[in-house]
Short mmCIF file of C-alpha atoms and ligand atoms in Angstrom, two decimals:
data_model
loop_
_atom_site.label_atom_id
_atom_site.label_comp_id
_atom_site.label_asym_id
_atom_site.label_seq_id
_atom_site.Cartn_x
_atom_site.Cartn_y
_atom_site.Cartn_z
CA UNK A 1 0.00 0.00 0.00
CA UNK A 2 2.58 2.50 1.12
CA UNK A 3 4.86 1.31 -1.62
CA UNK A 4 2.27 1.82 -4.34
CA UNK A 5 1.60 5.38 -3.16
CA UNK A 6 5.31 6.14 -3.20
CA UNK A 7 5.52 4.66 -6.66
CA UNK A 8 2.55 6.70 -7.92
CA UNK A 9 3.97 9.89 -6.46
CA UNK A 10 7.39 9.26 -7.89
CA UNK A 11 5.90 8.55 -11.30
CA UNK A 12 3.94 11.81 -11.18
CA UNK A 13 7.07 13.71 -10.19
CA UNK A 14 8.96 12.00 -12.95
CA UNK A 15 6.31 13.01 -15.50
CA UNK A 16 6.41 16.57 -14.19
CA UNK A 17 10.17 16.85 -14.54
CA UNK A 18 10.10 15.25 -17.96
CA UNK A 19 7.50 17.80 -19.06
CA UNK A 20 9.43 20.70 -17.59
CA UNK A 21 12.63 19.44 -19.20
CA UNK A 22 11.11 18.89 -22.62
CA UNK A 23 9.36 22.26 -22.75
CA UNK A 24 12.47 24.08 -21.51
CA UNK A 25 14.48 22.35 -24.20
CA UNK A 26 11.97 23.48 -26.82
CA UNK A 27 12.26 27.04 -25.48
CA UNK A 28 16.06 26.95 -25.68
CA UNK A 29 16.01 25.55 -29.22
CA UNK A 30 13.45 28.16 -30.23
CA UNK A 31 15.58 31.02 -28.93
CA UNK A 32 18.62 29.51 -30.65
CA UNK A 33 16.84 29.26 -34.00
CA UNK A 34 15.31 32.71 -33.53
CA UNK A 35 18.81 34.17 -33.66
CA UNK A 36 20.02 31.99 -36.53
CA UNK A 37 19.60 33.42 -40.04
CA UNK A 38 17.81 33.33 -42.42
CA UNK A 39 15.04 35.19 -40.62
CA UNK A 40 11.54 34.47 -41.77
CA UNK A 41 10.26 38.04 -41.67
CA UNK A 42 7.28 37.33 -43.93
CA UNK A 43 6.23 34.40 -41.77
CA UNK A 44 6.56 36.50 -38.62
CA UNK A 45 4.42 39.29 -40.09
CA UNK A 46 1.82 36.76 -41.17
CA UNK A 47 1.68 35.31 -37.67
CA UNK A 48 1.54 38.81 -36.13
CA UNK A 49 -1.57 39.40 -38.18
CA UNK A 50 -3.04 36.07 -37.10
CA UNK A 51 -2.22 36.15 -33.39
CA UNK A 52 -2.28 39.88 -32.81
CA UNK A 53 -4.52 41.87 -35.09
CA UNK A 54 -7.21 39.20 -35.16
CA UNK A 55 -7.27 39.14 -31.34
CA UNK A 56 -8.19 42.82 -31.08
CA UNK A 57 -11.99 42.38 -30.94
CA UNK A 58 -12.01 39.82 -28.16
CA UNK A 59 -9.40 41.71 -26.15
CA UNK A 60 -11.48 44.85 -26.59
CA UNK A 61 -14.61 43.15 -25.28
CA UNK A 62 -13.03 41.52 -22.23
CA UNK A 63 -11.06 44.54 -21.08
CA UNK A 64 -13.81 47.05 -21.76
CA UNK A 65 -16.30 45.11 -19.65
CA UNK A 66 -13.69 44.40 -16.99
CA UNK A 67 -12.93 48.12 -16.71
CA UNK A 68 -16.64 48.89 -16.35
CA UNK A 69 -17.24 46.17 -13.79
CA UNK A 70 -14.18 47.23 -11.83
CA UNK A 71 -15.49 50.81 -11.65
CA UNK A 72 -19.00 49.69 -10.67
CA UNK A 73 -17.84 47.25 -8.02
CA UNK A 74 -15.48 49.71 -6.41
CA UNK A 75 -18.11 52.46 -6.56
CA UNK A 76 -20.24 50.29 -4.31
CA UNK A 77 -17.51 50.42 -1.65
CA UNK A 78 -16.14 53.90 -2.25
CA UNK A 79 -19.52 55.63 -2.17
CA UNK A 80 -19.90 54.79 1.49
CA UNK A 81 -16.78 56.73 2.37
CA UNK A 82 -17.38 59.39 -0.30
CA UNK A 83 -14.16 58.52 -2.05
CA UNK A 84 -15.58 57.80 -5.52
CA UNK A 85 -12.86 59.78 -7.20
CA UNK A 86 -10.30 57.12 -6.26
CA UNK A 87 -12.14 54.76 -8.54
CA UNK A 88 -10.13 56.22 -11.42
CA UNK A 89 -6.80 55.35 -9.78
CA UNK A 90 -8.02 51.96 -8.73
CA UNK A 91 -9.09 51.06 -12.26
CA UNK A 92 -5.88 52.40 -13.78
CA UNK A 93 -3.60 50.57 -11.39
CA UNK A 94 -5.41 47.24 -11.40
CA UNK A 95 -5.68 47.24 -15.18
CA UNK A 96 -2.04 48.03 -15.92
CA UNK A 97 -0.46 45.99 -13.16
CA UNK A 98 -2.63 42.94 -13.11
CA UNK A 99 -5.83 42.57 -15.09
CA UNK A 100 -4.57 43.87 -18.41
CA UNK A 101 -1.69 41.39 -18.73
CA UNK A 102 -3.46 38.41 -17.12
CA UNK A 103 -6.80 38.75 -18.85
CA UNK A 104 -5.15 39.33 -22.21
CA UNK A 105 -2.83 36.41 -21.58
CA UNK A 106 -5.73 34.09 -20.76
CA UNK A 107 -7.88 35.25 -23.66
CA UNK A 108 -5.00 34.85 -26.10
CA UNK A 109 -4.08 31.46 -24.61
CA UNK A 110 -7.64 30.34 -25.31
CA UNK A 111 -7.71 31.74 -28.79
CA UNK A 112 -4.15 31.57 -30.11
CA UNK A 113 -2.73 28.74 -27.99
CA UNK A 114 -5.60 26.51 -29.05
CA UNK A 115 -5.19 27.34 -32.70
CA UNK A 116 -1.42 26.77 -32.61
CA UNK A 117 -1.88 23.31 -31.09
CA UNK A 118 -4.70 22.42 -33.45
CA UNK A 119 -2.71 23.50 -36.49
CA UNK A 120 0.57 21.86 -35.50
CA UNK A 121 -1.26 18.79 -34.20
CA UNK A 122 -3.04 18.38 -37.52
CA UNK A 123 0.28 18.81 -39.31
CA UNK A 124 1.74 16.12 -37.04
CA UNK A 125 -0.96 13.52 -37.58
CA UNK A 126 -1.05 14.13 -41.35
CA UNK A 127 2.75 13.70 -41.48
CA UNK A 128 3.37 17.28 -42.61
CA UNK A 129 5.94 17.68 -39.83
CA UNK A 130 7.76 14.59 -41.09
CA UNK A 131 7.51 15.98 -44.61
CA UNK A 132 9.16 19.21 -43.47
CA UNK A 133 12.04 17.22 -42.05
CA UNK A 134 12.48 15.13 -45.17
CA UNK A 135 12.69 18.40 -47.10
CA UNK A 136 15.61 19.36 -44.84
CA UNK A 137 13.59 22.03 -43.04
CA UNK A 138 13.74 22.28 -39.27
CA UNK A 139 10.19 22.28 -37.83
CA UNK A 140 11.23 24.51 -34.92
CA UNK A 141 12.71 27.08 -37.23
CA UNK A 142 9.78 26.96 -39.64
CA UNK A 143 6.85 26.59 -37.29
CA UNK A 144 7.76 27.60 -33.75
CA UNK A 145 10.04 30.61 -34.27
CA UNK A 146 7.63 32.74 -36.35
CA UNK A 147 4.82 32.15 -33.84
CA UNK A 148 7.16 32.80 -30.92
CA UNK A 149 8.48 36.08 -32.30
CA UNK A 150 5.03 37.21 -33.37
CA UNK A 151 3.42 36.64 -29.99
CA UNK A 152 6.41 38.05 -28.11
CA UNK A 153 5.80 41.31 -29.97
CA UNK A 154 2.03 41.24 -30.13
CA UNK A 155 1.03 40.15 -26.63
CA UNK A 156 2.64 43.18 -24.90
CA UNK A 157 1.04 45.43 -27.51
CA UNK A 158 -2.33 43.77 -26.97
CA UNK A 159 -1.82 44.23 -23.24
CA UNK A 160 -1.15 47.92 -23.69
CA UNK A 161 -4.30 48.11 -25.76
CA UNK A 162 -6.23 46.21 -23.07
CA UNK A 163 -4.94 48.63 -20.41
CA UNK A 164 -6.25 51.60 -22.37
CA UNK A 165 -9.60 49.99 -23.17
CA UNK A 166 -10.08 48.92 -19.54
CA UNK A 167 -9.37 52.45 -18.35
CA UNK A 168 -11.77 53.73 -20.97
CA UNK A 169 -14.46 51.33 -19.67
CA UNK A 170 -13.93 52.67 -16.17
CA UNK A 171 -14.10 56.22 -17.50
CA UNK A 172 -17.49 55.57 -19.14
CA UNK A 173 -18.93 54.38 -15.82
CA UNK A 174 -17.16 57.08 -13.80
CA UNK A 175 -18.29 59.95 -15.97
CA UNK A 176 -21.70 58.86 -17.24
CA UNK A 177 -22.99 56.77 -14.36
CA UNK A 178 -21.24 58.16 -11.30
CA UNK A 179 -21.10 61.70 -12.72
CA UNK A 180 -17.48 62.37 -11.86
CA UNK A 181 -15.82 65.27 -13.65
CA UNK A 182 -14.02 64.02 -16.80
CA UNK A 183 -10.92 66.14 -16.20
CA UNK A 184 -10.56 65.06 -12.59
CA UNK A 185 -11.13 61.45 -13.63
CA UNK A 186 -8.32 61.68 -16.19
CA UNK A 187 -6.05 63.32 -13.66
CA UNK A 188 -6.73 60.63 -11.10
CA UNK A 189 -5.98 58.03 -13.77
CA UNK A 190 -2.67 59.46 -14.96
CA UNK A 191 -1.19 60.81 -11.73
CA UNK A 192 -0.82 57.66 -9.64
CA UNK A 193 0.39 55.63 -12.64
CA UNK A 194 4.11 55.12 -12.79
CA UNK A 195 5.99 53.85 -15.78
CA UNK A 196 7.04 50.95 -13.57
CA UNK A 197 3.44 49.78 -13.24
CA UNK A 198 3.00 49.60 -17.00
CA UNK A 199 6.37 47.97 -17.59
CA UNK A 200 5.99 45.22 -15.02
CA UNK A 201 2.66 44.42 -16.70
CA UNK A 202 4.29 44.31 -20.12
CA UNK A 203 7.14 42.18 -18.82
CA UNK A 204 4.65 39.68 -17.47
CA UNK A 205 2.82 39.63 -20.78
CA UNK A 206 6.05 38.74 -22.58
CA UNK A 207 6.48 35.79 -20.22
CA UNK A 208 2.88 34.76 -20.91
CA UNK A 209 3.56 34.94 -24.65
CA UNK A 210 6.45 32.51 -24.30
CA UNK A 211 4.29 30.16 -22.22
CA UNK A 212 1.44 30.19 -24.74
CA UNK A 213 3.62 29.50 -27.78
CA UNK A 214 5.95 26.93 -26.22
CA UNK A 215 3.14 24.92 -24.61
CA UNK A 216 1.00 25.26 -27.75
CA UNK A 217 3.77 24.01 -30.03
CA UNK A 218 4.94 21.30 -27.67
CA UNK A 219 1.46 19.82 -27.37
CA UNK A 220 1.03 20.12 -31.13
CA UNK A 221 4.26 18.29 -31.86
CA UNK A 222 3.43 15.40 -29.58
CA UNK A 223 -0.10 14.87 -30.88
CA UNK A 224 -0.88 11.27 -31.75
CA UNK A 225 -3.95 9.54 -33.08
CA UNK A 226 -5.87 11.49 -35.71
CA UNK A 227 -8.59 14.06 -35.21
CA UNK A 228 -9.39 12.81 -31.72
CA UNK A 229 -5.77 13.28 -30.69
CA UNK A 230 -5.79 16.84 -32.04
CA UNK A 231 -8.84 17.65 -29.91
CA UNK A 232 -7.24 16.12 -26.86
CA UNK A 233 -3.94 17.96 -27.15
CA UNK A 234 -5.71 21.25 -27.86
CA UNK A 235 -7.57 20.95 -24.57
CA UNK A 236 -4.40 19.98 -22.71
CA UNK A 237 -2.54 22.89 -24.29
CA UNK A 238 -5.10 25.49 -23.20
CA UNK A 239 -5.49 24.12 -19.68
CA UNK A 240 -1.72 23.89 -19.17
CA UNK A 241 -1.17 27.40 -20.50
CA UNK A 242 -3.90 28.77 -18.18
CA UNK A 243 -2.34 27.16 -15.13
CA UNK A 244 1.17 28.27 -16.03
CA UNK A 245 0.05 31.84 -16.75
CA UNK A 246 -1.66 32.14 -13.37
CA UNK A 247 1.33 30.56 -11.62
CA UNK A 248 3.83 32.77 -13.44
CA UNK A 249 1.71 35.81 -12.65
CA UNK A 250 1.77 34.95 -8.98
CA UNK A 251 5.51 34.34 -9.05
CA UNK A 252 6.41 37.56 -10.83
CA UNK A 253 3.99 39.69 -8.84
CA UNK A 254 5.64 38.43 -5.67
CA UNK A 255 9.08 39.01 -7.16
CA UNK A 256 8.30 42.59 -8.19
CA UNK A 257 6.75 43.20 -4.80
CA UNK A 258 9.97 42.27 -3.02
CA UNK A 259 12.22 44.02 -5.53
CA UNK A 260 10.05 47.13 -5.33
CA UNK A 261 10.46 47.50 -1.60
CA UNK B 1 23.40 0.89 -51.74
CA UNK B 2 21.39 1.10 -48.55
CA UNK B 3 22.15 -1.34 -45.77
CA UNK B 4 19.96 -1.70 -42.72
CA UNK B 5 21.79 -3.61 -40.00
CA UNK B 6 20.28 -5.07 -36.81
CA UNK B 7 17.76 -2.26 -36.51
CA UNK B 8 15.69 -2.20 -33.30
CA UNK B 9 12.90 0.21 -32.53
CA UNK B 10 10.37 0.20 -29.72
CA UNK B 11 7.71 2.76 -28.82
CA UNK B 12 7.36 2.31 -25.07
CA UNK B 13 6.45 -1.42 -24.78
CA UNK B 14 5.60 -1.82 -28.43
CA UNK B 15 8.51 -3.51 -30.19
CA UNK B 16 8.09 -2.56 -33.85
CA UNK B 17 11.42 -3.41 -35.46
CA UNK B 18 13.26 -6.41 -34.10
CA UNK B 19 16.83 -6.85 -35.32
CA UNK B 20 15.86 -6.00 -38.86
CA UNK B 21 18.37 -6.57 -41.65
CA UNK B 22 17.84 -5.44 -45.21
CA UNK B 23 19.98 -4.56 -48.21
CA UNK B 24 18.63 -2.28 -50.93
CA UNK B 25 20.52 -2.28 -54.22
CA UNK B 26 21.07 0.97 -56.08
CA UNK B 27 19.18 1.74 -59.26
CA UNK B 28 16.35 -0.75 -58.85
CA UNK B 29 12.92 -0.62 -57.31
CA UNK B 30 12.65 -2.57 -54.07
CA UNK B 31 9.26 -3.26 -52.58
CA UNK B 32 8.64 -3.93 -48.91
CA UNK B 33 5.37 -5.67 -48.20
CA UNK B 34 3.66 -6.35 -44.90
CA UNK B 35 0.39 -6.01 -43.05
CA UNK B 36 -0.95 -2.68 -41.83
CA UNK B 37 0.74 -1.66 -38.61
CA UNK B 38 3.71 -4.01 -39.03
CA UNK B 39 6.16 -1.11 -39.12
CA UNK B 40 6.65 -0.31 -42.80
CA UNK B 41 6.38 3.44 -42.33
CA UNK B 42 8.59 3.25 -39.27
CA UNK B 43 11.26 1.48 -41.34
CA UNK B 44 11.09 4.15 -44.09
CA UNK B 45 11.39 6.91 -41.50
CA UNK B 46 14.53 5.28 -40.14
CA UNK B 47 16.04 5.15 -43.61
CA UNK B 48 15.52 8.88 -44.10
CA UNK B 49 16.54 9.58 -40.49
CA UNK B 50 13.33 11.11 -39.11
CA UNK B 51 13.18 8.41 -36.46
CA UNK B 52 16.16 7.30 -34.40
CA UNK B 53 16.51 3.60 -33.63
CA UNK B 54 17.09 2.11 -30.18
CA UNK B 55 20.02 0.32 -31.74
CA UNK B 56 21.33 -0.65 -35.14
CA UNK B 57 22.58 1.12 -38.23
CA UNK B 58 21.35 2.44 -41.54
CA UNK B 59 24.26 2.82 -43.94
CA UNK B 60 23.75 4.87 -47.08
CA UNK B 61 26.77 5.15 -49.37
CA UNK B 62 29.07 4.41 -46.46
CA UNK B 63 27.47 6.94 -44.06
CA UNK B 64 25.59 5.81 -40.97
CA UNK B 65 22.37 7.84 -41.05
CA UNK B 66 21.63 7.13 -37.40
CA UNK B 67 24.84 8.86 -36.27
CA UNK B 68 24.77 11.94 -38.51
CA UNK B 69 24.53 15.45 -37.07
CA UNK B 70 21.41 17.40 -38.07
CA UNK B 71 23.38 19.45 -40.59
CA UNK B 72 24.88 16.43 -42.33
CA UNK B 73 21.51 14.73 -42.25
CA UNK B 74 19.89 17.69 -44.01
CA UNK B 75 22.57 17.57 -46.67
CA UNK B 76 21.95 13.87 -47.19
CA UNK B 77 18.21 14.42 -47.37
CA UNK B 78 18.59 16.61 -50.42
CA UNK B 79 19.29 13.32 -52.24
CA UNK B 80 16.01 11.88 -51.03
CA UNK B 81 12.43 12.31 -52.06
CA UNK B 82 9.72 10.89 -49.89
CA UNK B 83 6.12 10.38 -50.91
CA UNK B 84 3.85 10.13 -47.89
CA UNK B 85 0.82 7.91 -47.57
CA UNK B 86 -1.57 10.85 -47.19
CA UNK B 87 0.57 13.07 -49.45
CA UNK B 88 1.37 15.35 -46.45
CA UNK B 89 1.12 18.48 -48.55
CA UNK B 90 1.49 21.71 -46.61
CA UNK B 91 -2.08 22.99 -46.23
CA UNK B 92 -1.02 26.58 -45.75
CA UNK B 93 0.89 26.78 -49.03
CA UNK B 94 0.00 26.76 -52.70
CA UNK B 95 0.86 23.80 -54.94
CA UNK B 96 3.72 25.87 -56.36
CA UNK B 97 5.16 26.50 -52.90
CA UNK B 98 4.68 22.84 -52.00
CA UNK B 99 6.38 21.38 -55.04
CA UNK B 100 9.11 24.03 -55.13
CA UNK B 101 9.63 23.99 -51.35
CA UNK B 102 13.12 22.60 -51.45
CA UNK B 103 14.33 24.82 -54.26
CA UNK B 104 12.78 27.94 -52.69
CA UNK B 105 14.25 27.19 -49.27
CA UNK B 106 17.61 25.67 -49.97
CA UNK B 107 18.88 27.10 -53.25
CA UNK B 108 19.34 30.59 -54.60
CA UNK B 109 17.71 29.80 -57.92
CA UNK B 110 15.71 32.69 -59.34
CA UNK B 111 11.95 32.31 -59.35
CA UNK B 112 11.80 31.73 -63.10
CA UNK B 113 14.04 28.68 -62.91
CA UNK B 114 12.07 27.37 -59.94
CA UNK B 115 8.79 27.90 -61.79
CA UNK B 116 10.19 25.93 -64.71
CA UNK B 117 11.33 23.07 -62.47
CA UNK B 118 7.96 22.99 -60.69
CA UNK B 119 6.19 22.88 -64.04
CA UNK B 120 8.42 20.01 -65.18
CA UNK B 121 7.82 18.03 -62.00
CA UNK B 122 4.07 18.50 -62.27
CA UNK B 123 4.17 17.51 -65.93
CA UNK B 124 5.99 14.28 -65.03
CA UNK B 125 3.05 13.30 -62.83
CA UNK B 126 0.53 14.37 -65.45
CA UNK B 127 -0.64 17.63 -63.92
CA UNK B 128 -0.46 21.18 -65.20
CA UNK B 129 -1.77 24.63 -64.45
CA UNK B 130 -2.58 23.94 -60.81
CA UNK B 131 0.33 25.91 -59.33
CA UNK B 132 -1.86 28.50 -57.66
CA UNK B 133 -4.38 26.12 -56.13
CA UNK B 134 -4.19 24.94 -52.54
CA UNK B 135 -4.05 21.29 -51.44
CA UNK B 136 -7.60 21.45 -50.06
CA UNK B 137 -8.88 22.14 -53.57
CA UNK B 138 -7.49 18.90 -55.03
CA UNK B 139 -8.87 15.36 -55.13
CA UNK B 140 -7.12 12.55 -53.27
CA UNK B 141 -5.45 11.18 -56.39
CA UNK B 142 -4.22 14.60 -57.43
CA UNK B 143 -2.82 15.27 -53.96
CA UNK B 144 -0.93 12.01 -54.13
CA UNK B 145 0.57 12.97 -57.47
CA UNK B 146 1.49 16.44 -56.20
CA UNK B 147 3.22 14.70 -53.29
CA UNK B 148 5.16 12.73 -55.87
CA UNK B 149 5.98 15.90 -57.81
CA UNK B 150 7.31 17.51 -54.63
CA UNK B 151 9.55 14.50 -54.06
CA UNK B 152 11.01 14.49 -57.58
CA UNK B 153 11.37 18.25 -57.93
CA UNK B 154 14.71 18.07 -56.08
CA UNK B 155 15.93 15.44 -58.60
CA UNK B 156 16.63 12.92 -55.86
CA UNK B 157 18.79 9.83 -56.17
CA UNK B 158 16.53 7.84 -53.87
CA UNK B 159 12.73 7.98 -53.74
CA UNK B 160 10.77 6.48 -50.87
CA UNK B 161 7.11 5.72 -51.45
CA UNK B 162 4.83 5.07 -48.48
CA UNK B 163 1.81 3.12 -49.72
CA UNK B 164 1.48 5.02 -52.99
CA UNK B 165 -1.63 3.13 -54.12
CA UNK B 166 -3.52 2.97 -50.84
CA UNK B 167 -6.71 4.99 -50.84
CA UNK B 168 -6.95 5.64 -54.57
CA UNK B 169 -9.28 3.86 -56.99
CA UNK B 170 -7.90 0.89 -58.97
CA UNK B 171 -7.49 2.86 -62.18
CA UNK B 172 -5.63 5.62 -60.43
CA UNK B 173 -3.60 2.96 -58.61
CA UNK B 174 -2.49 1.55 -61.94
CA UNK B 175 -1.63 5.05 -63.15
CA UNK B 176 0.46 5.56 -60.03
CA UNK B 177 2.25 2.25 -60.65
CA UNK B 178 3.02 3.35 -64.21
CA UNK B 179 4.32 6.62 -62.85
CA UNK B 180 6.66 4.87 -60.44
CA UNK B 181 7.96 2.69 -63.24
CA UNK B 182 8.35 5.60 -65.65
CA UNK B 183 10.12 7.75 -63.13
CA UNK B 184 12.46 4.93 -62.39
CA UNK B 185 13.23 4.43 -66.08
CA UNK B 186 13.60 8.15 -66.79
CA UNK B 187 15.52 9.27 -63.72
CA UNK B 188 17.49 6.08 -62.93
CA UNK B 189 16.66 6.46 -59.27
CA UNK B 190 16.76 3.94 -56.47
CA UNK B 191 13.18 3.46 -55.31
CA UNK B 192 11.82 1.90 -52.16
CA UNK B 193 8.11 1.21 -52.24
CA UNK B 194 6.27 0.20 -49.11
CA UNK B 195 2.86 -1.35 -49.71
CA UNK B 196 0.37 -4.05 -48.89
CA UNK B 197 -1.02 -3.97 -52.42
CA UNK B 198 0.36 -7.10 -54.14
CA UNK B 199 -0.75 -5.99 -57.62
CA UNK B 200 1.40 -2.91 -57.20
CA UNK B 201 4.27 -4.88 -55.65
CA UNK B 202 4.47 -7.30 -58.59
CA UNK B 203 4.13 -4.52 -61.11
CA UNK B 204 6.79 -2.06 -59.90
CA UNK B 205 9.20 -4.24 -57.94
CA UNK B 206 12.44 -5.84 -59.08
CA UNK B 207 12.94 -7.16 -55.56
CA UNK B 208 10.28 -7.80 -52.96
CA UNK B 209 10.92 -8.19 -49.23
CA UNK B 210 8.38 -9.15 -46.64
CA UNK B 211 8.34 -7.47 -43.23
CA UNK B 212 6.82 -9.60 -40.51
CA UNK B 213 7.07 -9.36 -36.73
CA UNK B 214 9.72 -6.69 -36.90
CA UNK B 215 12.07 -8.37 -39.36
CA UNK B 216 12.49 -9.16 -43.03
CA UNK B 217 11.51 -12.82 -43.40
CA UNK B 218 12.05 -13.21 -47.11
CA UNK B 219 13.51 -11.33 -50.08
CA UNK B 220 13.25 -12.32 -53.72
CA UNK B 221 12.24 -11.42 -57.23
CA UNK B 222 8.49 -11.13 -57.88
CA UNK B 223 8.65 -14.60 -59.45
CA UNK B 224 10.34 -16.12 -56.40
CA UNK B 225 7.87 -14.45 -54.04
CA UNK B 226 4.93 -15.73 -56.07
CA UNK B 227 6.22 -19.29 -55.75
CA UNK B 228 7.42 -19.02 -52.19
CA UNK B 229 7.42 -21.96 -49.79
CA UNK B 230 7.39 -19.79 -46.68
CA UNK B 231 3.84 -20.25 -45.33
CA UNK B 232 3.67 -16.74 -43.87
CA UNK B 233 4.69 -15.07 -47.12
CA UNK B 234 2.39 -17.40 -49.02
CA UNK B 235 -0.62 -16.45 -46.92
CA UNK B 236 0.12 -12.75 -47.34
CA UNK B 237 0.69 -12.73 -51.09
CA UNK B 238 -2.33 -14.88 -51.81
CA UNK B 239 -4.44 -12.89 -49.35
CA UNK B 240 -5.81 -15.96 -47.57
CA UNK B 241 -7.75 -15.48 -44.34
CA UNK B 242 -6.55 -18.80 -42.96
CA UNK B 243 -2.87 -19.38 -42.29
CA UNK B 244 0.00 -18.90 -39.89
CA UNK B 245 -0.38 -15.09 -39.66
CA UNK B 246 -3.96 -15.25 -38.46
CA UNK B 247 -3.58 -18.52 -36.53
CA UNK B 248 -1.34 -16.76 -34.06
CA UNK B 249 -3.85 -13.97 -33.47
CA UNK B 250 -6.56 -16.58 -32.87
CA UNK B 251 -4.56 -18.18 -30.12
CA UNK B 252 -4.03 -14.78 -28.54
CA UNK B 253 -7.73 -13.99 -28.78
CA UNK B 254 -8.82 -17.28 -27.28
CA UNK B 255 -6.53 -17.20 -24.28
N1 LIG C 301 5.58 7.97 -33.51
C1 LIG C 301 5.08 6.83 -33.00
N2 LIG C 301 4.87 6.71 -31.68
C2 LIG C 301 4.40 5.57 -31.14
N3 LIG C 301 4.08 4.48 -31.86
C3 LIG C 301 4.25 4.52 -33.19
C4 LIG C 301 4.76 5.70 -33.84
N4 LIG C 301 4.83 5.47 -35.16
C5 LIG C 301 4.38 4.20 -35.33
N5 LIG C 301 4.05 3.62 -34.16
C6 LIG C 301 3.57 2.26 -33.98
O1 LIG C 301 4.39 1.41 -34.72
C7 LIG C 301 3.65 0.39 -35.34
C8 LIG C 301 3.94 0.36 -36.81
O2 LIG C 301 3.44 1.52 -37.42
P1 LIG C 301 3.61 1.84 -38.97
O3 LIG C 301 5.02 1.76 -39.34
O4 LIG C 301 2.92 3.14 -39.20
O5 LIG C 301 2.79 0.67 -39.68
P2 LIG C 301 2.57 0.44 -41.23
O6 LIG C 301 3.27 -0.82 -41.54
O7 LIG C 301 1.10 0.32 -41.42
O8 LIG C 301 3.13 1.63 -41.93
C9 LIG C 301 2.20 0.66 -35.00
O9 LIG C 301 1.84 -0.21 -33.95
C10 LIG C 301 2.18 2.08 -34.53
O10 LIG C 301 1.21 2.25 -33.53
MG1 LIG C 302 2.22 3.21 -42.88
#
């Protein structure tokens, strides 16, 4: 009994380390190939369009509503102490430091991470990845690097966009529902914001981008077993990316907290 | 000449190749027959170096493919063309980009020369004017032929065919067989054809080898294979339901 538990635990740990090792290796290879010419600029631009520009609508929706909800929920508290005007600062800080990067990361993991795994997984089960190799083309260079570079550029930009839209959502509530003065609201948004707040958010979003692409590609590459397998690895990819994004967010928030002191 | 020596390959507990030995002569068409799932594709992928064995060697012109560095392997692969079972065309690219992939990526030929080569390769497989279409717009038989065109566009010395006639209608299958023969006669290539289609095997092969339980159990000319005394080979080539291959499964099922 005790032995079988030990064995189960050790197998789980073994799987975990294997996974961590394999994904880290993929990350290292990706960075290596990213700096090895020839650079696939056209591919990167194409992917930037696919992962970035096409994500604008959904990022708009989520951050706009989050900004509004944030303003409304805090109004409920702040009204009691007649401090409604701090709603502006609260929305600005929580969007740039936390909600902008994390929400955008999660939305993009659901949208882009899933599509990366589905596409690469389909390529795997239809032997297109093998075909690439027989044509002397490295699958990491051809498939992973363009997606990696594209998301590394686009996710921080999307996050910046989400920050602005979230603040705008808060502004709509603040000015039109809570009847705060627009100029004071803007002042209370800009003043407490430090460049540091925005940058730590953007830094986190770059980490999230790496997580989404590496997990997405790794799960795609190891897909087995036809259409069913593609569905399975797509689910695994999204769930894993979600967990890692939340965990990384927690880790880096704590890190910045201690560095900032 | 391609020599496969004591090749072993397992996926987890599934032993697919078991001390496999095989010699492929240059300039002729060798056929490898065997049941579905017996490891034919796995063997081909070892020859071209996509899969690494647990042990054993694959020697091509004196070089051990299993020990080559990625760079050397890529150089060697420019001598190979591989035709995949499902064609494995790149969905995201046009037919032109598919067929010309190697030339576009690995040479500094100008686009006119590449266009000419692509046109030639497509003509060899009996297709023309489809350069700007995408794989999704083609029928199964056409995709298969485009896959063949992609393989020959590099002017390879060795062509590997993975079940070229599986999944196409009998008339198209015969056309594909003719193509394989013609290409062989025109380009003087070494061809390895993996199949379970005996009509095709007899038609294109100069040598036929049978893969069974992870090893090659017999090699011979089509004539020798037809008149074989090995009961396993005999059951396979005549397509009988009763025989040593299925008897073993029955025992497994009953126990
Ligand atoms: N990449 C792989 N991972 C795990 N098992 C594999 C892999 N490729 C093939 N196999 C297994 O090896 C065996 C032989 O497969 P294959 O060579 O595709 O058969 P076939 O002779 O039909 O081409 C099958 O049992 C298959 O499940
Ligand atoms: Mg096969």
